[in-house]
CSV table of C-alpha atoms in Angstrom, one decimal:
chain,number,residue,atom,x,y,z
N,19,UNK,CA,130.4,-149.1,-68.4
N,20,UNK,CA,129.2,-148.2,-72.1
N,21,UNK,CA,128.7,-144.5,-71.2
N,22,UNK,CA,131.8,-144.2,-69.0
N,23,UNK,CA,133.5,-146.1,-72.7
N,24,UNK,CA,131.7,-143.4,-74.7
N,25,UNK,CA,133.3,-140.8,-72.6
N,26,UNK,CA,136.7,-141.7,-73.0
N,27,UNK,CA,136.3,-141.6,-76.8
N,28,UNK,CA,136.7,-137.8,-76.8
N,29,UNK,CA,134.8,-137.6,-80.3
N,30,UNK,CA,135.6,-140.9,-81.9
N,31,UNK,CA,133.5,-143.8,-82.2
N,32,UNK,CA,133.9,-147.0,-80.6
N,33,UNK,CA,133.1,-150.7,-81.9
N,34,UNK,CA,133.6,-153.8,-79.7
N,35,UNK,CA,133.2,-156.6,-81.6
N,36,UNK,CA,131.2,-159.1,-80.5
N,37,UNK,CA,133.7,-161.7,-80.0
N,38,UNK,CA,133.3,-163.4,-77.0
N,39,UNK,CA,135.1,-165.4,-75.5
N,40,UNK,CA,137.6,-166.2,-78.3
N,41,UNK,CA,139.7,-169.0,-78.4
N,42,UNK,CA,143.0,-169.9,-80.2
N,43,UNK,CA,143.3,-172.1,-82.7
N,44,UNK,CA,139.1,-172.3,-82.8
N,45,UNK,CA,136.4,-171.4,-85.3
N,46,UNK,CA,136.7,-168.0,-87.7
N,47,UNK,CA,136.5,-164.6,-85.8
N,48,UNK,CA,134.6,-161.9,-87.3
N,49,UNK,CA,135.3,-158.7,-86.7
N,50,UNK,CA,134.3,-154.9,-88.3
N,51,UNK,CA,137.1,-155.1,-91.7
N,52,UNK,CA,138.4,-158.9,-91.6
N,53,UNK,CA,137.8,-162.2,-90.5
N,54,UNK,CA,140.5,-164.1,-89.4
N,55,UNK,CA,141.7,-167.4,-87.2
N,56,UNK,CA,144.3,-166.6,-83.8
N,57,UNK,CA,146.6,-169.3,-84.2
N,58,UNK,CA,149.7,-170.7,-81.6
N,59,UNK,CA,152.9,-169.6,-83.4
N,60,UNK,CA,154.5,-170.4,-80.6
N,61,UNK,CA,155.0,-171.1,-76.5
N,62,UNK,CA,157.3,-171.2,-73.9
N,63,UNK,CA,158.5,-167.8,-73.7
N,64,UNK,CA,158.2,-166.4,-69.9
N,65,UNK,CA,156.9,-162.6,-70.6
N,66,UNK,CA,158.4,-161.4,-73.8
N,67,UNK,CA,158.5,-158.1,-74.5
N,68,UNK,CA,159.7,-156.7,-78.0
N,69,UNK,CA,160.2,-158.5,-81.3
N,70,UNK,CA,161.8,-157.6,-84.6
N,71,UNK,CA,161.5,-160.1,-87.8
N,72,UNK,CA,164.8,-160.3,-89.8
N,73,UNK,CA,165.1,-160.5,-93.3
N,74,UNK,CA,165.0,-164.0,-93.9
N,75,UNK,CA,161.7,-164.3,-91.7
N,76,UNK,CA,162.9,-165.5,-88.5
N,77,UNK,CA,161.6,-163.5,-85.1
N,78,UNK,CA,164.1,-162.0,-83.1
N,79,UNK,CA,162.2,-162.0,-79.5
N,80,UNK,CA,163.2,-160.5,-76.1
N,81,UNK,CA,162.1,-161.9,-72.7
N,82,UNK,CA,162.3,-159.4,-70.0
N,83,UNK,CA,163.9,-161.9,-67.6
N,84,UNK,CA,167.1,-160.9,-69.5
N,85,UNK,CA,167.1,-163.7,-72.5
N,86,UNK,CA,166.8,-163.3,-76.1
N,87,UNK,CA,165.8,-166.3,-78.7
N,88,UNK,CA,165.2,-166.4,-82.4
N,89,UNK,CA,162.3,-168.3,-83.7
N,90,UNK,CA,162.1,-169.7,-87.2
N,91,UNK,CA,159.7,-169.3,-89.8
N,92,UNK,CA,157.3,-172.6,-88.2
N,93,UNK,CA,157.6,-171.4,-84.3
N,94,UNK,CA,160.4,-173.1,-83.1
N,95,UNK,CA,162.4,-171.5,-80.2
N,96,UNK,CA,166.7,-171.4,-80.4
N,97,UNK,CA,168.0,-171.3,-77.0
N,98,UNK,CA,168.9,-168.5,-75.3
N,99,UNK,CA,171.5,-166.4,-77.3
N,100,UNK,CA,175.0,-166.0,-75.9
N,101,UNK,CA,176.5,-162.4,-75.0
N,102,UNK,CA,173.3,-160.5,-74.5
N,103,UNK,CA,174.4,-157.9,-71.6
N,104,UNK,CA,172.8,-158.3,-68.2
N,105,UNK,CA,169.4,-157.0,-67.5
N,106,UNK,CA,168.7,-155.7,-64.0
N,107,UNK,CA,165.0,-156.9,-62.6
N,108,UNK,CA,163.8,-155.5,-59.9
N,109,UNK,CA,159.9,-153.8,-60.0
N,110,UNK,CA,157.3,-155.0,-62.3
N,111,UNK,CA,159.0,-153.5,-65.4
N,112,UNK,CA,162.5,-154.0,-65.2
N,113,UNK,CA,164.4,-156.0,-67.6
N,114,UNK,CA,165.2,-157.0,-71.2
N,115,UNK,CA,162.9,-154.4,-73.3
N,116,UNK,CA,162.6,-154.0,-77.1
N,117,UNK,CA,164.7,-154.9,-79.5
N,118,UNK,CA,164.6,-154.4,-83.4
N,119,UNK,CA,166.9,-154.7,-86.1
N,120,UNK,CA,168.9,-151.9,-88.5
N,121,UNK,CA,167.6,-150.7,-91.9
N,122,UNK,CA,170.8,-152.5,-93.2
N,123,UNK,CA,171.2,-156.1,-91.3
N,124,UNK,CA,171.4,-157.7,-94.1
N,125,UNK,CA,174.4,-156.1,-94.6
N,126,UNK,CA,175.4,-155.2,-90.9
N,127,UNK,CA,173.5,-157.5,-88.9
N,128,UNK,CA,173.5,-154.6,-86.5
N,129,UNK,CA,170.6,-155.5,-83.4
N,130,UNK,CA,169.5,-152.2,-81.3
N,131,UNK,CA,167.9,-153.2,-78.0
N,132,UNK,CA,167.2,-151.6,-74.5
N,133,UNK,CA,167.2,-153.0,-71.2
N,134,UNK,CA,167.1,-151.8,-67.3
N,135,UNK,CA,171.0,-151.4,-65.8
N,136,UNK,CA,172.7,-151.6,-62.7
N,137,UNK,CA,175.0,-148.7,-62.0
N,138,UNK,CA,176.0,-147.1,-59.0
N,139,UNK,CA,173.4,-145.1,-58.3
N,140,UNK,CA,170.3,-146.7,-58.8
N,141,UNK,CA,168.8,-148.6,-61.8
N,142,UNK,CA,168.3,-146.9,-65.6
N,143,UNK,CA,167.2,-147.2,-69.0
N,144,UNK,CA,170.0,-148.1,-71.3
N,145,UNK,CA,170.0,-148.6,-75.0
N,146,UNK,CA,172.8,-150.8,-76.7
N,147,UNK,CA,173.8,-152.2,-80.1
N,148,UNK,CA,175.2,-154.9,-80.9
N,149,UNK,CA,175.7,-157.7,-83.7
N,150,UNK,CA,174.0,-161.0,-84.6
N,151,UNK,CA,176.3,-163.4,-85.3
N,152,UNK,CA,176.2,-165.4,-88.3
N,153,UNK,CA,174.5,-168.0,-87.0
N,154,UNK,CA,172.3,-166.5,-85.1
N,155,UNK,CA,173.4,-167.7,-82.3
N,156,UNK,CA,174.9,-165.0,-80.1
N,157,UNK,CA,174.7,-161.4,-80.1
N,158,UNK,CA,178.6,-159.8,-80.9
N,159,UNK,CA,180.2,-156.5,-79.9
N,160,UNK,CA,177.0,-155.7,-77.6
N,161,UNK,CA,178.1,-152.1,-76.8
N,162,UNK,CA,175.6,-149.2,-74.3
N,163,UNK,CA,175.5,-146.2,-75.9
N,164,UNK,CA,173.3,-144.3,-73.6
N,165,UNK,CA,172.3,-144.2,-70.4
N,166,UNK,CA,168.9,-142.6,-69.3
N,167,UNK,CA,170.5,-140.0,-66.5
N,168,UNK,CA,170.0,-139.7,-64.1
N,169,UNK,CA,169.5,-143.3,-62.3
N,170,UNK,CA,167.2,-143.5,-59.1
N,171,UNK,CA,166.9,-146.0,-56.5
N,172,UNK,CA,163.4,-145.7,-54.8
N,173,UNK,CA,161.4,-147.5,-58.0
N,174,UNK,CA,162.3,-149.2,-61.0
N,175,UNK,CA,159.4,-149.1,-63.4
N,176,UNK,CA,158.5,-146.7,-65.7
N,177,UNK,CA,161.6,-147.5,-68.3
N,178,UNK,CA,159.6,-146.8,-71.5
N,179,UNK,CA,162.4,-148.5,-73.7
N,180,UNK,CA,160.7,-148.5,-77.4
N,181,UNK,CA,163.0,-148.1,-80.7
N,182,UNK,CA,162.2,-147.5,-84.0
N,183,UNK,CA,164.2,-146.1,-87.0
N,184,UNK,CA,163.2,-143.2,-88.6
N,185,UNK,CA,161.4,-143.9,-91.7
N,186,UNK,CA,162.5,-140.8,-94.0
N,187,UNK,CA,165.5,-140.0,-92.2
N,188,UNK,CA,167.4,-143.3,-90.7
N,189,UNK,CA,167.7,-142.1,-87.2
N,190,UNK,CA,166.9,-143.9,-83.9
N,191,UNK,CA,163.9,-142.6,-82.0
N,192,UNK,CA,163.7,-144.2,-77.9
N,193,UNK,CA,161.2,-143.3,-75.9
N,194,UNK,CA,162.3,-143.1,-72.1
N,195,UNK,CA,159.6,-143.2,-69.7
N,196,UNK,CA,159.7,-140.9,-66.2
N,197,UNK,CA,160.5,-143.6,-63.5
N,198,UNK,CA,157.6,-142.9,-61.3
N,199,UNK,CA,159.5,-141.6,-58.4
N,200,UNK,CA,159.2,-138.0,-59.3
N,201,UNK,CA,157.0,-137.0,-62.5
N,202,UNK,CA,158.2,-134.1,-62.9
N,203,UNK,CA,161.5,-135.0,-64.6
N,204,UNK,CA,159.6,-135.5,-67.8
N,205,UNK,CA,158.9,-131.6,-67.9
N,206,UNK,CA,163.2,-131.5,-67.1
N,207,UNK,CA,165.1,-130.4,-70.4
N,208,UNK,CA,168.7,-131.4,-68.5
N,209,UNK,CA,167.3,-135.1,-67.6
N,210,UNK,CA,166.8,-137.9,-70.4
N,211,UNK,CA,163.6,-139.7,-68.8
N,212,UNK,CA,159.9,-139.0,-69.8
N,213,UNK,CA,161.2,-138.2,-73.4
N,214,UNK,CA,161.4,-139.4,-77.1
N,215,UNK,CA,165.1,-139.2,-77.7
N,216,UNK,CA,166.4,-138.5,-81.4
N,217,UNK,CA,169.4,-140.3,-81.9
N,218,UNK,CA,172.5,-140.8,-84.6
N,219,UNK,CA,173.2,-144.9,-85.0
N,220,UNK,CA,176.1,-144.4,-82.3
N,221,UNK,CA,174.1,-142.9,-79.8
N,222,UNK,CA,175.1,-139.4,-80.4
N,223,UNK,CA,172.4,-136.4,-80.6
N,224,UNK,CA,171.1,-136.2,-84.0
N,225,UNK,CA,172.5,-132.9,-85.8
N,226,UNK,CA,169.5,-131.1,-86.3
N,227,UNK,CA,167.7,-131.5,-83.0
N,228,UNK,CA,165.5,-129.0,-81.6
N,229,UNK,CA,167.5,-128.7,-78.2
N,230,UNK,CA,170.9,-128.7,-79.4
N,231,UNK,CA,172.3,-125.5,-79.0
N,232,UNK,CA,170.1,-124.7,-75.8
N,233,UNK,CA,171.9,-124.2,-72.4
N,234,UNK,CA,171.1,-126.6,-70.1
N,235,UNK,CA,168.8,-128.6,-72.1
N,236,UNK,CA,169.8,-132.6,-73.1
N,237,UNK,CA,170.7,-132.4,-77.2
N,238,UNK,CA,169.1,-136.0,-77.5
N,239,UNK,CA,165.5,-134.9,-76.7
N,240,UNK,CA,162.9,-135.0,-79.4
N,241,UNK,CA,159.8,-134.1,-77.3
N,242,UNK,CA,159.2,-134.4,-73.4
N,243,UNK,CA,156.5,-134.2,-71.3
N,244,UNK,CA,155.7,-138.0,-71.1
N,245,UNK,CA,154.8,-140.4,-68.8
N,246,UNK,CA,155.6,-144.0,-70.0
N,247,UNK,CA,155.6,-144.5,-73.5
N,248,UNK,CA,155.8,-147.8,-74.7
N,249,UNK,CA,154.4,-147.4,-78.6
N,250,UNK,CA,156.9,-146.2,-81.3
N,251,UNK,CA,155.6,-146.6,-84.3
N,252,UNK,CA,156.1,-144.2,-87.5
N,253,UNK,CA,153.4,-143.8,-90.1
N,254,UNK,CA,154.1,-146.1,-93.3
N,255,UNK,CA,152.3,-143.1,-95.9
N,256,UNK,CA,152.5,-139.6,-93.9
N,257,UNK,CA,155.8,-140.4,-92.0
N,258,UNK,CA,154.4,-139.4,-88.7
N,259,UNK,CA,155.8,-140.5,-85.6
N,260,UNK,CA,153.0,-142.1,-83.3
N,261,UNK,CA,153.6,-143.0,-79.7
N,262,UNK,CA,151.3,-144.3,-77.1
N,263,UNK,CA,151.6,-144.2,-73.5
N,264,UNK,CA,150.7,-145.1,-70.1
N,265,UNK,CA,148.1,-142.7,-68.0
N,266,UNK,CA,147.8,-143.4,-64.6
N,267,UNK,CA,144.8,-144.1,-63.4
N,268,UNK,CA,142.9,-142.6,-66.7
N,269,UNK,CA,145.0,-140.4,-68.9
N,270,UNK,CA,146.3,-142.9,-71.9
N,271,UNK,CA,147.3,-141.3,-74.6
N,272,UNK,CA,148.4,-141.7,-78.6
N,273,UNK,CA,150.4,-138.8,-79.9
N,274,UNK,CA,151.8,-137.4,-83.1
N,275,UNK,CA,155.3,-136.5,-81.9
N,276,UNK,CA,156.6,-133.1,-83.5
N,277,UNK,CA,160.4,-131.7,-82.5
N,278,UNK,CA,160.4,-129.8,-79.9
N,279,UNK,CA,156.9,-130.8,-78.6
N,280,UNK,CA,155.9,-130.9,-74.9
N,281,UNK,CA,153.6,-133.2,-74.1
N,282,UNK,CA,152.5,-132.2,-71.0
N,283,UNK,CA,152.9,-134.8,-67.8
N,284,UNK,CA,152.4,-134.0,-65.0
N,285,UNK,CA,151.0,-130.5,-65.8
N,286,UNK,CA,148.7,-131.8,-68.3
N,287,UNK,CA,146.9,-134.9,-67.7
N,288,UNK,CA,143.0,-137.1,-68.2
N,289,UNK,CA,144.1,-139.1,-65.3
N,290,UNK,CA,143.8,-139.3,-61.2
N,291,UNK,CA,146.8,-140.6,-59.3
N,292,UNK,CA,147.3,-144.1,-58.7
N,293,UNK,CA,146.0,-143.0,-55.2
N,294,UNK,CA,142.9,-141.4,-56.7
N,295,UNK,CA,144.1,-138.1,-55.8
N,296,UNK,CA,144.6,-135.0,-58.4
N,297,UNK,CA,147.5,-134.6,-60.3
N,298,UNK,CA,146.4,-131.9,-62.6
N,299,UNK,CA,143.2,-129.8,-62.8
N,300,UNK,CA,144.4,-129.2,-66.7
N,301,UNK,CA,143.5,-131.3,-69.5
N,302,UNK,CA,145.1,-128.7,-72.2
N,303,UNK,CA,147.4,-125.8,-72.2
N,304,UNK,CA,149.3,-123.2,-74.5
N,305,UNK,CA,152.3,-124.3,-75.8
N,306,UNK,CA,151.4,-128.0,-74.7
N,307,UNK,CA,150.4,-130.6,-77.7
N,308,UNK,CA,147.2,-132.1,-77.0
N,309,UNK,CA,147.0,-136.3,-77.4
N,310,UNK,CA,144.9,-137.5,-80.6
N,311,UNK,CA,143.2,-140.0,-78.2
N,312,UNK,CA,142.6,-140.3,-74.5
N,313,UNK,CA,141.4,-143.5,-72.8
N,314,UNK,CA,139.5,-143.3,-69.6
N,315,UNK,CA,139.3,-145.9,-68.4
N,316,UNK,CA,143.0,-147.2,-69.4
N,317,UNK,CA,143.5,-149.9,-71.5
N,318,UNK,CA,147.8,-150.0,-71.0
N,319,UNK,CA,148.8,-149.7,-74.5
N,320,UNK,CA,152.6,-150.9,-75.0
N,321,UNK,CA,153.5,-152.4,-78.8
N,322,UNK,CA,152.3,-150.2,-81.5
N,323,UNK,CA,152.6,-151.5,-84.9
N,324,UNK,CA,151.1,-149.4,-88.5
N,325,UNK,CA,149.5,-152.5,-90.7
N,326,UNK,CA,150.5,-152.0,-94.2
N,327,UNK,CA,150.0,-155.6,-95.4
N,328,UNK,CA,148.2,-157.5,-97.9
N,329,UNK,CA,147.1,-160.5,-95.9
N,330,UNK,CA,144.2,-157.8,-94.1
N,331,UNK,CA,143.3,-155.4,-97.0
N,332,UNK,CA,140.5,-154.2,-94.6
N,333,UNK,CA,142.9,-152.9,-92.2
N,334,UNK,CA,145.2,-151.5,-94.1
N,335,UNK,CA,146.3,-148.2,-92.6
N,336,UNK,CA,145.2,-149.1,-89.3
N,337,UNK,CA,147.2,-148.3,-85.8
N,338,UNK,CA,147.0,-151.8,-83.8
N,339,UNK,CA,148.1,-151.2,-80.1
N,340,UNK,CA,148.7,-154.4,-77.5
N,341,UNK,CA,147.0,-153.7,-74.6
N,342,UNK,CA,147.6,-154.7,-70.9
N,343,UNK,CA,144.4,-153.2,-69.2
N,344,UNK,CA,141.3,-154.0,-70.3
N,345,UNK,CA,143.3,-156.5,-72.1
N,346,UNK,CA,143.3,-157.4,-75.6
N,347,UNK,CA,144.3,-156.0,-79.1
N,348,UNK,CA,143.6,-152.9,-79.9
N,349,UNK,CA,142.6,-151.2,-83.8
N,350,UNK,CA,142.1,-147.6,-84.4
N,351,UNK,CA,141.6,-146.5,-88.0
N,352,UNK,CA,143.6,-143.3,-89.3
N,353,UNK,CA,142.5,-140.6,-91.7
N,354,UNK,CA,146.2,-139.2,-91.8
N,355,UNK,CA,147.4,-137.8,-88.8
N,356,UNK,CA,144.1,-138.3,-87.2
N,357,UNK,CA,142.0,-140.7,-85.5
N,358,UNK,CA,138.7,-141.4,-86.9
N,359,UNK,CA,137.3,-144.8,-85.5
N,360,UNK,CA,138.4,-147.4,-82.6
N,361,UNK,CA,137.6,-151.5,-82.4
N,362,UNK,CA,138.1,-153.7,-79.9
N,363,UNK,CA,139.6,-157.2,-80.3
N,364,UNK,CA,140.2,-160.3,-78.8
N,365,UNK,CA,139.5,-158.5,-75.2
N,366,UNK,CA,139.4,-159.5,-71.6
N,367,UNK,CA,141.4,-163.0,-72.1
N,368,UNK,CA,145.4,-162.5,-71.9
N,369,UNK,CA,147.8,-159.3,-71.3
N,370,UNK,CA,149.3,-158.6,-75.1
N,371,UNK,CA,152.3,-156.7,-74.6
N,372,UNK,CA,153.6,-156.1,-77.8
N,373,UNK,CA,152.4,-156.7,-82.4
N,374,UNK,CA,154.3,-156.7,-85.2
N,375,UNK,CA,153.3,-157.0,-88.7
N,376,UNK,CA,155.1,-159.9,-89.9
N,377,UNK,CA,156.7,-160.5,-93.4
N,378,UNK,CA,153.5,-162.6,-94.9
N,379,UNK,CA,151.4,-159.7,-93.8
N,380,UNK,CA,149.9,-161.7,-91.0
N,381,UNK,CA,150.1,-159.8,-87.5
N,382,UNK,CA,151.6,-161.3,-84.5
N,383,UNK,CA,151.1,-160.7,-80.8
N,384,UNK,CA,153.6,-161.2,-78.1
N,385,UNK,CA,151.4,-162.5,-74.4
N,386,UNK,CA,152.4,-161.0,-71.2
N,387,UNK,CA,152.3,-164.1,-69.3
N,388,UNK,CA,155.1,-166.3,-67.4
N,389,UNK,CA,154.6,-169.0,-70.0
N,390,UNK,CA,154.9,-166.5,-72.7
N,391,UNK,CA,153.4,-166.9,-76.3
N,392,UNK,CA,153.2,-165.7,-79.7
N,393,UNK,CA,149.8,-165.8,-81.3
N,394,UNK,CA,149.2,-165.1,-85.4
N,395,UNK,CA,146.1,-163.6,-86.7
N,396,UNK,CA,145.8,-165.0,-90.5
């Protein structure tokens, strides 16, 4: 197992600290730049799936079941809020996805999220915005505007469905993953999945974006070739954007996203098939941006989050990832737009599917479980 870890690292090192079995709410963990007690923020939330903390340091939470709650500052959950669109289930990734808030809530309480819809064809990604209400107790005005065309019918997983706002520029970046049934629409300029879309606040293609003008080519598209990215994250000093992503079996990858870039799936992969069998015999190509990090075997990144806090001066400038596979929390240190170093925390106990870096500097990690929690390192 060590060697096959070693491997994977493709030339940086690897530390798993010797944790254990952790436990929450237990004794001090030590790990390689902090020590730090995993605490129960809070419970009772059946698989959520993306967070955003507003302004006055409440949590705005998803669940992919199709609700979304807000939880003050000591862990209590509101009930459900009203007017949040349906979500359609279906697969083992459909549902209500990330969420995060505008640059300017406090002055527009604008709430971007994404979700899996119904339509007549099939099932799709769609982003929306909408409103929180001044109570917090409803979402207002909740309005698509877009739809990841085309829809398909045969599988619904593979949705991607990550937002972040551009941190130099103000525009929304939503990463579409390729819906499994066929791959190869990620390579597709004229189809909106397996991409990082670039996006005004309406929805519209941003002005300046590399496909714009092209014939047949999708204006929204930042970069394609991927396979199910579900890390967004952009760099709090170089102003990168990082996204991490799904392999199949092998094959996940962290990324620098540049305009324009093709990111290779299917043509380009470190992974088999879910079968085992070979997708690709190439693990580079011209005029194909090669990942920063590869993990083989997978560890199902999804949540990415930059920690730029004071609460963990150790870790500040590191990349934390939630992990499904493998499960457990993720840190790699960053030398600007590289990786030079990767720790292992709190592995092998519970599914984390997404962490954000909350106000107080503490970081916070969203389970994937049916009886869905929130845990605080501090």
């Amino acid at each position: 197992m060590l060697k096959r870890l070693v491997l994977a690292m493709v030339g940086t090192a690897l530390l798993v600290s010797p944790l254990g079995a952790w436990s929450v709410d237990g004794s001090p963990v030590r790990s390689d730049r902090a020590v730090f007690h995993i605490t129960t923020f809070t419970t009772g939330l059946e698989h959520p799936w993306g967070a955003a903390f507003l302004p006055d340091g409440r949590l705005l939470v998803t669940e992919r079941p199709g609700r979304m709650r807000v939880v003050d500052q000591d862990g209590r959950v509101s009930a459900p809020l009203d007017g949040v669109p349906r979500a359609e289930r279906g697969g083992w990734e459909g549902g209500l996805l990330d969420v995060t808030v505008a640059p300017d809530f406090a002055t527009t309480r604008e709430v971007y999220f994404c979700h899996t819809a119904r339509v007549q064809t099939g099932a799709l990604t769609r982003l929306a915005r909408a409103r929180l209400s001044p109570d917090a107790k409803a979402l207002e005005g909740a309005t698509p505007i877009l739809d990841v065309a085309p829809a398909q019918e045969e599988h619904r997983s593979h949705f991607g469905c990550r937002i972040a706002f551009g941190a130099r520029d103000g525009k929304v970046y939503f990463s579409t993953g390729d819906g499994l049934t066929d791959p190869r629409r990620a390579q597709r300029l004229d189809d909106l999945a397996g991409k990082v879309l670039r996006l005004e606040r309406d929805g519209s293609p941003a002005a300046d974006n590399p496909f714009l003008n092209q014939p047949g080519a999708r204006p929204e598209i930042w970069s394609y070739g991927h396979r199910n990215p579900q890390g967004l994250a952009f760099h709090p000093w170089t102003g990168s954007l990082w996204e991490a992503e799904l392999g199949p079996r092998g094959g996940d990858e962290v990324n620098v996203i540049r305009a324009g870039g093709n990111y290779g799936w299917p043509l380009v992969t470190h992974g088999l098939d879910l079968d085992g069998s070979v997708i690709s015999d190439l693990r580079s190509a011209p005029g194909m941006e090669d990942p920063l990090k590869v993990w083989t075997p997978v560890i199902s990144p999804s949540g990415t989050a930059f920690y730029d806090g004071d609460a963990f001066p150790g870790w500040r400038g590191s990349l934390f990832l939630a992990a499904l596979t493998m499960p457990g929390l993720v840190r790699l240190s960053i030398d600007g737009d590289q990786v030079t170093d990767e720790e292992r925390l709190l592995t092998n106990e519970v599914r984390m599917r997404h962490v954000v870096q909350g106000l107080d500097g503490r970081l916070y990690i969203l389970t994937d479980e049916t009886e869905g929690r929130i845990l605080r390192l501090e």
